[in-house]
GROMACS .gro file of C-alpha atoms in nm:
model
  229
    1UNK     CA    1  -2.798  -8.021   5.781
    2UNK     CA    2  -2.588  -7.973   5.496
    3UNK     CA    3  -2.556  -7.577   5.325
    4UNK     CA    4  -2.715  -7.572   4.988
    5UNK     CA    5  -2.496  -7.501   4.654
    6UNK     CA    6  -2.624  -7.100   4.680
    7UNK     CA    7  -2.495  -7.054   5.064
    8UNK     CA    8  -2.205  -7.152   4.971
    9UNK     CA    9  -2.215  -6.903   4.647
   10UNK     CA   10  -2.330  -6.661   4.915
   11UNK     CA   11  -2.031  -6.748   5.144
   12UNK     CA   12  -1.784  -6.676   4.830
   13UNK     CA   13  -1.963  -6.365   4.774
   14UNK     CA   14  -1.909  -6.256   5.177
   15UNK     CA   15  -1.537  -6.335   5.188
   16UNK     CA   16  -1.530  -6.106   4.855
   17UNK     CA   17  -1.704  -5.858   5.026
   18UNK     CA   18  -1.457  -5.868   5.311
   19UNK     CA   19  -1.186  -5.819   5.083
   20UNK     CA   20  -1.049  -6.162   5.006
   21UNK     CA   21  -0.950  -6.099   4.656
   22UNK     CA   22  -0.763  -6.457   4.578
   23UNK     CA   23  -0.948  -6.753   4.536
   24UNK     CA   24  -0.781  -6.967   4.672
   25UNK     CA   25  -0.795  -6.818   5.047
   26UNK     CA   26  -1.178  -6.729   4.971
   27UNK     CA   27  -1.222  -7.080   4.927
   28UNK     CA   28  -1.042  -7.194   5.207
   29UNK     CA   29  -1.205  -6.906   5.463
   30UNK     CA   30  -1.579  -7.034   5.298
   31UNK     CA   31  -1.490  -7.434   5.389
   32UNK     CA   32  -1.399  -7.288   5.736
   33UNK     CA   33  -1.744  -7.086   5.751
   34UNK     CA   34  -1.933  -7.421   5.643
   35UNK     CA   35  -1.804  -7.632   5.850
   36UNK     CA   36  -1.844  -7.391   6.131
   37UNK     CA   37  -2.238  -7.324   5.989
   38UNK     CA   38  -2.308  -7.636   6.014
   39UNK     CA   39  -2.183  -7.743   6.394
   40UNK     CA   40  -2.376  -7.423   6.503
   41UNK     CA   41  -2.657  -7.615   6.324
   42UNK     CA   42  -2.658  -7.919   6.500
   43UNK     CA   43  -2.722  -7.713   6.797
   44UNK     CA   44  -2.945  -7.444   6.668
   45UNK     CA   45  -3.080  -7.619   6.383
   46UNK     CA   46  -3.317  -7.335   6.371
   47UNK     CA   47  -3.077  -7.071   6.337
   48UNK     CA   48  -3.116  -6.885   5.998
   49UNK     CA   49  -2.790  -6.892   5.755
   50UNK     CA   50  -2.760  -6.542   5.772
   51UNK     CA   51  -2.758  -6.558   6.161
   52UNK     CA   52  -2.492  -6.876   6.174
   53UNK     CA   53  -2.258  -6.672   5.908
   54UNK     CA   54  -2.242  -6.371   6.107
   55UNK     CA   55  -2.144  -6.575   6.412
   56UNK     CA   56  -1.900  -6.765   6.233
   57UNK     CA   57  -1.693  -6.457   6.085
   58UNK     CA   58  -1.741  -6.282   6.431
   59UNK     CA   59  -1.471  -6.579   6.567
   60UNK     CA   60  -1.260  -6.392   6.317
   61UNK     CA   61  -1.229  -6.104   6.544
   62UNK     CA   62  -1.228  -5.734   6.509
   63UNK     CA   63  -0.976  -5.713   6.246
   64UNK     CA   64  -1.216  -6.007   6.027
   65UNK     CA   65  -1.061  -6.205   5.782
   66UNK     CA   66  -0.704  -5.988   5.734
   67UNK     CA   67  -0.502  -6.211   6.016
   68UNK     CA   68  -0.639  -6.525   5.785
   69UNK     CA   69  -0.507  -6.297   5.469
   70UNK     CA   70  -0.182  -6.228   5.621
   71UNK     CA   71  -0.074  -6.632   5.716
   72UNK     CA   72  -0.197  -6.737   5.374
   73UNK     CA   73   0.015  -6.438   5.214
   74UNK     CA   74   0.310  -6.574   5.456
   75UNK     CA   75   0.289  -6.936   5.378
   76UNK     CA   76   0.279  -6.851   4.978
   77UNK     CA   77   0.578  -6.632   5.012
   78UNK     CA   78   0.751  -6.928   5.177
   79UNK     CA   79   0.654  -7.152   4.910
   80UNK     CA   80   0.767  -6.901   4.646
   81UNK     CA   81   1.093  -6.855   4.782
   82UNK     CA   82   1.106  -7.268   4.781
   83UNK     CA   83   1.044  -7.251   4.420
   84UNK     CA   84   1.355  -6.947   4.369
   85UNK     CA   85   1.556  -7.062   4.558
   86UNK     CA   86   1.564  -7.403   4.396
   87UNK     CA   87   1.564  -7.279   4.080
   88UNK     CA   88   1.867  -7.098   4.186
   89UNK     CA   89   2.083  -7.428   4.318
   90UNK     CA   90   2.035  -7.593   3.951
   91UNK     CA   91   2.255  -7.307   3.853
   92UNK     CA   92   2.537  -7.417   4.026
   93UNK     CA   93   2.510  -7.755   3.965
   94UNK     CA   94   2.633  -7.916   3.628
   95UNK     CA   95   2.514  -7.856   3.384
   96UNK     CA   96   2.405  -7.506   3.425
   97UNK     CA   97   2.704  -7.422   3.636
   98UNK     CA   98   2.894  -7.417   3.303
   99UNK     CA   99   2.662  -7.141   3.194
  100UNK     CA  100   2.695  -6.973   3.527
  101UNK     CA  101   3.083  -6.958   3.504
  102UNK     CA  102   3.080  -6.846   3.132
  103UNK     CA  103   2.859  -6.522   3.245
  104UNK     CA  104   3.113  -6.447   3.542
  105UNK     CA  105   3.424  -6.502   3.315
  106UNK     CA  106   3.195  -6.221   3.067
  107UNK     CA  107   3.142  -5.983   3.335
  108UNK     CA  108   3.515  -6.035   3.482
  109UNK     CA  109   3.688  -6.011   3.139
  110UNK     CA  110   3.480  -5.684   3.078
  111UNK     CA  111   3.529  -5.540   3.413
  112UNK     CA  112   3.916  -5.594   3.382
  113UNK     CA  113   3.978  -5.403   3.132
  114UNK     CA  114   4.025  -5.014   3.117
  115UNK     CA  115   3.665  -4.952   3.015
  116UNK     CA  116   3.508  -5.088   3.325
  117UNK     CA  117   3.273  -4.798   3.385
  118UNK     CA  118   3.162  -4.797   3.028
  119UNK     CA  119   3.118  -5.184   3.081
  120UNK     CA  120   2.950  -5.163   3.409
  121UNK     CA  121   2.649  -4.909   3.274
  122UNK     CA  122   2.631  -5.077   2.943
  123UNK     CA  123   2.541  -5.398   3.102
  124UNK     CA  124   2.307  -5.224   3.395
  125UNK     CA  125   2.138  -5.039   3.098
  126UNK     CA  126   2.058  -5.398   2.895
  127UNK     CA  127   1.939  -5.582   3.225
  128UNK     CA  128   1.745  -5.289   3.342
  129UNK     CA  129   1.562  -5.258   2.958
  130UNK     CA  130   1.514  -5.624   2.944
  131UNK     CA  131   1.349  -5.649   3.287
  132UNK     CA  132   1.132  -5.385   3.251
  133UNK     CA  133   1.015  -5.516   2.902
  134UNK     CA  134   0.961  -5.846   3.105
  135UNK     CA  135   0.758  -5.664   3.328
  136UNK     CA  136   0.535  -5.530   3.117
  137UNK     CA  137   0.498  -5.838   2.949
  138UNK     CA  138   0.415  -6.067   3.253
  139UNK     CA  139   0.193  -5.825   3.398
  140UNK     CA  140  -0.015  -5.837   3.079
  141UNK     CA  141  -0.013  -6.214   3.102
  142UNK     CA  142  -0.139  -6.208   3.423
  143UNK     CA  143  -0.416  -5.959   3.313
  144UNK     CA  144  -0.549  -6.236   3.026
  145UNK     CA  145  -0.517  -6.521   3.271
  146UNK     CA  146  -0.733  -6.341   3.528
  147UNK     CA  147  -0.985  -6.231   3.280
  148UNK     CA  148  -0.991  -6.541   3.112
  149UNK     CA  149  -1.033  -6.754   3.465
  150UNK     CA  150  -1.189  -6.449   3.648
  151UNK     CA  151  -1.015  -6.618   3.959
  152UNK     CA  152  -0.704  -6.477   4.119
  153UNK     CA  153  -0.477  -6.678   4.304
  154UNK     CA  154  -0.245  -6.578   4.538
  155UNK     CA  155   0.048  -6.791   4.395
  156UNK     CA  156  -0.017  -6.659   4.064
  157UNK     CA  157  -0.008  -6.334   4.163
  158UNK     CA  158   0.344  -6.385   4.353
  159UNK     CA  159   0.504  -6.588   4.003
  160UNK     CA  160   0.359  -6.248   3.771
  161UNK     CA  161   0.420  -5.987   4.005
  162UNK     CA  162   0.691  -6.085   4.274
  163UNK     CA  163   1.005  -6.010   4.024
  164UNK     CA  164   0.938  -5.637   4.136
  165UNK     CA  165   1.129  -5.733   4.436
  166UNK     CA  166   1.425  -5.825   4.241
  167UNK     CA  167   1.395  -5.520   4.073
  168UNK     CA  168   1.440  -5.315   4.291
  169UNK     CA  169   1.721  -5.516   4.417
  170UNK     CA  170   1.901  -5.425   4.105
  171UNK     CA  171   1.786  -5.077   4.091
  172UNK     CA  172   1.929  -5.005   4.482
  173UNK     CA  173   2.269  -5.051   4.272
  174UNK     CA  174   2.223  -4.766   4.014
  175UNK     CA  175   2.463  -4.541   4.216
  176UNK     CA  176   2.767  -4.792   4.273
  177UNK     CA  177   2.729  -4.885   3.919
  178UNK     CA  178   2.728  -4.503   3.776
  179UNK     CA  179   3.042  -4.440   3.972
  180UNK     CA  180   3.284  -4.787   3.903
  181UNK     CA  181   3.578  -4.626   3.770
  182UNK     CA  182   3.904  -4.791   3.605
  183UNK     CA  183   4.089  -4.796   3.984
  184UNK     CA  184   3.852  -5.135   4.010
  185UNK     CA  185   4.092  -5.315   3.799
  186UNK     CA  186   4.387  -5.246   4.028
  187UNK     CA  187   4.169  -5.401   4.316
  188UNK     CA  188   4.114  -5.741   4.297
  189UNK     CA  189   3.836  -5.768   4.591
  190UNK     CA  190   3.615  -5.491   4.444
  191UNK     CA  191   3.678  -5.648   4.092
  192UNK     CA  192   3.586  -6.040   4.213
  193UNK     CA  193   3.291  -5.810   4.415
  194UNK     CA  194   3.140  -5.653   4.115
  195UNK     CA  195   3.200  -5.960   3.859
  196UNK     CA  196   2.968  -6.178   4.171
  197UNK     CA  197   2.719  -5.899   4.195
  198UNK     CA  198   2.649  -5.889   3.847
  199UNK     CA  199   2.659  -6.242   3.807
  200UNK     CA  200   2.414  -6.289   4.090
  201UNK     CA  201   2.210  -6.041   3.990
  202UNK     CA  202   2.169  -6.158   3.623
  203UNK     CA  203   2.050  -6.479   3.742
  204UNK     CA  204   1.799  -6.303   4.024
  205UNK     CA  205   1.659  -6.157   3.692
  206UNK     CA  206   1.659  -6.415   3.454
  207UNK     CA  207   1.485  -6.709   3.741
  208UNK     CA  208   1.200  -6.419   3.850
  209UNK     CA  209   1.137  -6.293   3.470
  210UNK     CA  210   1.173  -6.576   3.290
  211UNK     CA  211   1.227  -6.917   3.440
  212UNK     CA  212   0.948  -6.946   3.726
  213UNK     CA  213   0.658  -6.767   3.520
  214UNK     CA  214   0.743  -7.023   3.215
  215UNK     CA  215   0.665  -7.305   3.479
  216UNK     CA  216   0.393  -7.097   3.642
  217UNK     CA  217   0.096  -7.376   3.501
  218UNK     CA  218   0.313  -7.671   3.663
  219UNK     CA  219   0.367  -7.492   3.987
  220UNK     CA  220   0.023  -7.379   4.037
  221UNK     CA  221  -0.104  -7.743   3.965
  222UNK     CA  222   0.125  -7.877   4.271
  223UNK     CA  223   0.037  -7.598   4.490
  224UNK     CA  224  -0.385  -7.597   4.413
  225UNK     CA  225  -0.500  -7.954   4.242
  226UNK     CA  226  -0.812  -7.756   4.231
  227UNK     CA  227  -0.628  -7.502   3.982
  228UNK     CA  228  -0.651  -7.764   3.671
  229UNK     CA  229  -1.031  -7.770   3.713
   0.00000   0.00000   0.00000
């Protein structure tokens, strides 16, 4: 016995009800209730849907569906670390290395010279601006693509909304920055130190703002073939 097209409906509407907000997991929690419907069926073929539902999401435990919620979450922030982090290697690799090295010999040249803690807060100032303008922006692009799907998917979320994290990454810096004065360029280590943070930090930004959300369509094909239906 074999649930009709509007138990499973009903089954998407439970999990959403149970506060599974992404589709994908909703989907994957409602193949798990069918296929556990239907055993209990082959048993109890009698049993009403409502009946062999209830049992099925009681397997869940007290706590429902959020241990289920929390591995997914876990395995997507795995996979979206795979997808920074690899982003991350091209840039030391030729030919974006070049790039890479042009930006530190920027920040090194500027951070050498007398005006250092001019340099220092100009520079925080333009990253900080530019991210938060890129913040704005994805979150609004998220916003279309949800209405315009009316699915969320946890992946998605992560690529439009994960860059926070690197925010405030960048923001934990604000008092270091405010107070780099010009005995930095009569210390080589905190000099080198600075030039790397910046550096590193630039990229952070530029990979979680820019880079991953541009390929957000390709990675969200390889992660859900369902997603380009």
């Amino acid at each position: 016995m074999k649930l009709t097209e509007s138990q499973i409906q009903d089954l998407y509407a439970f999990t959403r009800k149970h506060y599974v907000e992404h589709y994908d997991l909703q989907t994957e929690l409602v193949d798990h209730l069918a296929n556990d419907i239907e055993t209990m069926w082959l048993d109890q073929p009698k049993l009403s849907f409502e009946d062999a539902r209830d049992k099925a999401f009681k397997k869940f435990g007290i706590f429902g569906f959020m241990e289920a919620i929390e591995e997914r979450q876990k395995a997507m922030n795995k996979r979206y670390r795979y997808y920074f982090w690899n982003e991350l290697k091209q840039w030391f690799r030729v030919p974006q290395i070049l790039a890479t090295l042009s930006l530190f010999c920027v920040f090194y040249l500027a951070f050498s010279s007398s005006y250092v803690g001019v340099f220092s807060v100009a520079f925080y100032v333009l990253i900080f601006l530019w991210c938060a303008f890129k913040s704005i922006q994805l979150n609004r692009q998220f916003r279309k693509r949800k209405e315009a799907s009316s699915k969320k998917w946890l992946l998605e979320e992560m690529i439009f909304k994960q860059a926070g994290g690197i925010s405030f990454l960048f923001l934990s810096q604000v008092y270091n920055v405010f107070n780099v004065t010009e005995e930095f360029v009569d210390n080589i280590y905190a000099l080198v130190g600075l030039t790397l943070l910046f550096t590193l930090l630039t990229l952070f930004n530029y990979i979680s703002f820019q880079l991953i959300p541009d390929k957000a369509e390709e990675l969200l094909n390889e992660t859900y073939p369902e997603f380009s239906l």
